[in-house]
XYZ file of C-alpha atoms in Angstrom:
142
model
C -20.004 12.882 15.393
C -16.630 13.290 13.437
C -16.791 12.712 9.487
C -15.480 9.236 8.288
C -12.445 9.232 6.106
C -10.603 6.595 4.340
C -8.337 4.452 6.603
C -5.519 3.996 3.884
C -2.380 5.776 4.722
C -2.263 9.120 3.568
C -5.463 9.314 1.963
C -8.190 11.439 3.508
C -11.045 10.948 1.318
C -14.636 10.751 2.785
C -16.615 10.662 -0.624
C -17.594 7.032 -1.187
C -16.541 4.615 1.260
C -16.479 0.929 1.678
C -16.925 -1.094 4.881
C -14.431 -3.980 5.299
C -15.658 -7.574 4.777
C -17.563 -9.011 7.844
C -14.999 -11.101 9.739
C -17.616 -13.636 11.079
C -18.530 -14.480 7.462
C -15.427 -13.651 5.182
C -12.270 -13.498 7.562
C -10.200 -14.655 5.078
C -10.934 -11.465 2.763
C -11.295 -9.228 5.764
C -7.723 -10.234 6.949
C -6.476 -9.631 3.380
C -8.000 -6.122 3.342
C -6.194 -5.503 6.991
C -2.994 -6.550 5.605
C -3.197 -4.417 2.645
C -3.934 -1.513 4.790
C -1.109 -2.318 7.293
C 0.040 -0.688 10.254
C -2.822 2.041 10.857
C -4.872 -1.001 11.761
C -2.432 -3.313 13.704
C -3.731 -2.144 17.353
C -7.560 -2.757 16.563
C -9.600 -5.272 16.976
C -11.703 -6.978 14.084
C -14.764 -5.626 15.281
C -13.238 -2.037 15.894
C -12.106 -2.275 12.158
C -15.338 -3.486 10.732
C -17.241 -0.970 12.702
C -15.274 2.153 12.186
C -12.658 1.782 9.181
C -13.711 2.410 5.915
C -11.842 2.489 2.483
C -12.406 4.789 -0.374
C -13.279 4.057 -4.264
C -9.598 5.433 -5.170
C -8.252 2.168 -3.868
C -10.282 -0.321 -6.072
C -9.896 -1.023 -9.661
C -13.042 -0.466 -11.824
C -13.273 -4.472 -12.414
C -14.359 -4.671 -8.715
C -17.496 -2.613 -9.079
C -20.816 -3.694 -10.045
C -21.697 -2.285 -13.647
C -22.750 1.271 -13.480
C -22.736 1.538 -9.609
C -20.104 2.362 -6.791
C -21.364 -0.813 -5.065
C -18.177 -3.281 -4.707
C -18.471 -6.941 -5.789
C -17.905 -9.640 -2.927
C -14.586 -10.422 -4.446
C -13.098 -7.223 -4.374
C -9.884 -6.036 -2.616
C -7.878 -2.831 -2.466
C -5.160 -2.410 -4.805
C -4.767 1.052 -6.040
C -2.989 4.011 -4.442
C -2.236 2.245 -1.442
C 0.840 4.561 -0.246
C 3.368 3.060 1.623
C 4.573 -0.393 2.291
C 2.337 -2.443 5.053
C 4.478 -2.970 8.445
C 3.342 -6.768 7.684
C 6.030 -6.564 4.803
C 9.566 -6.050 4.629
C 10.612 -2.355 5.506
C 12.968 -2.475 2.553
C 13.321 -4.574 -0.820
C 16.665 -5.365 -1.877
C 16.863 -4.467 -5.684
C 20.533 -5.504 -6.442
C 23.994 -5.555 -5.165
C 26.133 -2.610 -6.057
C 29.921 -1.882 -6.255
C 31.370 -0.511 -2.607
C 32.538 2.309 -4.910
C 29.192 4.158 -4.812
C 28.826 7.184 -2.667
C 26.356 7.597 0.091
C 25.340 10.734 -1.487
C 24.678 9.462 -4.880
C 22.451 11.435 -6.959
C 19.131 9.546 -7.602
C 19.132 10.666 -11.298
C 21.876 8.021 -11.564
C 19.558 5.002 -10.337
C 18.010 4.495 -13.955
C 21.710 4.007 -15.155
C 22.597 1.604 -12.494
C 19.196 -0.263 -12.363
C 17.849 0.017 -15.666
C 14.209 -0.716 -15.711
C 13.582 -0.569 -12.013
C 13.310 2.950 -11.552
C 10.565 3.309 -14.115
C 8.634 1.011 -11.935
C 8.703 2.813 -8.909
C 7.199 6.587 -8.541
C 9.529 8.859 -6.491
C 11.906 6.183 -4.860
C 13.752 7.067 -1.832
C 17.085 5.847 -2.126
C 18.727 4.550 0.933
C 22.447 3.004 0.834
C 23.425 0.323 3.771
C 26.633 -1.929 3.497
C 26.962 -1.230 -0.177
C 23.508 -2.100 -1.427
C 20.963 0.204 -2.619
C 17.508 -0.094 -1.156
C 14.157 1.460 -2.361
C 11.689 2.225 0.527
C 8.026 2.723 0.341
C 7.466 0.108 -2.521
C 4.099 -1.796 -2.774
C 4.151 -5.400 -3.446
C 4.003 -6.290 -7.076
């Protein structure tokens, strides 16, 4: 039997894994977890996700654990280290319109000068220009 690992995109932990909430009794929470994990689960049934998919400790804040335990509280949901944007969300988020003068080969180091305060909130942004606007890809919802 293959070793289970975390189902969050880009995470390969298999240490402490948590099962999704049971869809029959906690459908709303189950669907929220599924939405957070995103496209990796799109083609799976709820039963398949509940039975086979797990999320590791790295994706939960300390406040969601019972004191001195690795067990999650019933109100928990993954919020940390979630990788790329879910396919259920927009693929790109428009930050701000910029003048047409900007070159498509603009240096990423210029972003803090053009969008002050934005780049410090986004680790390693990938810059893409489209129709004179700057888009940052791979953002999590804030």
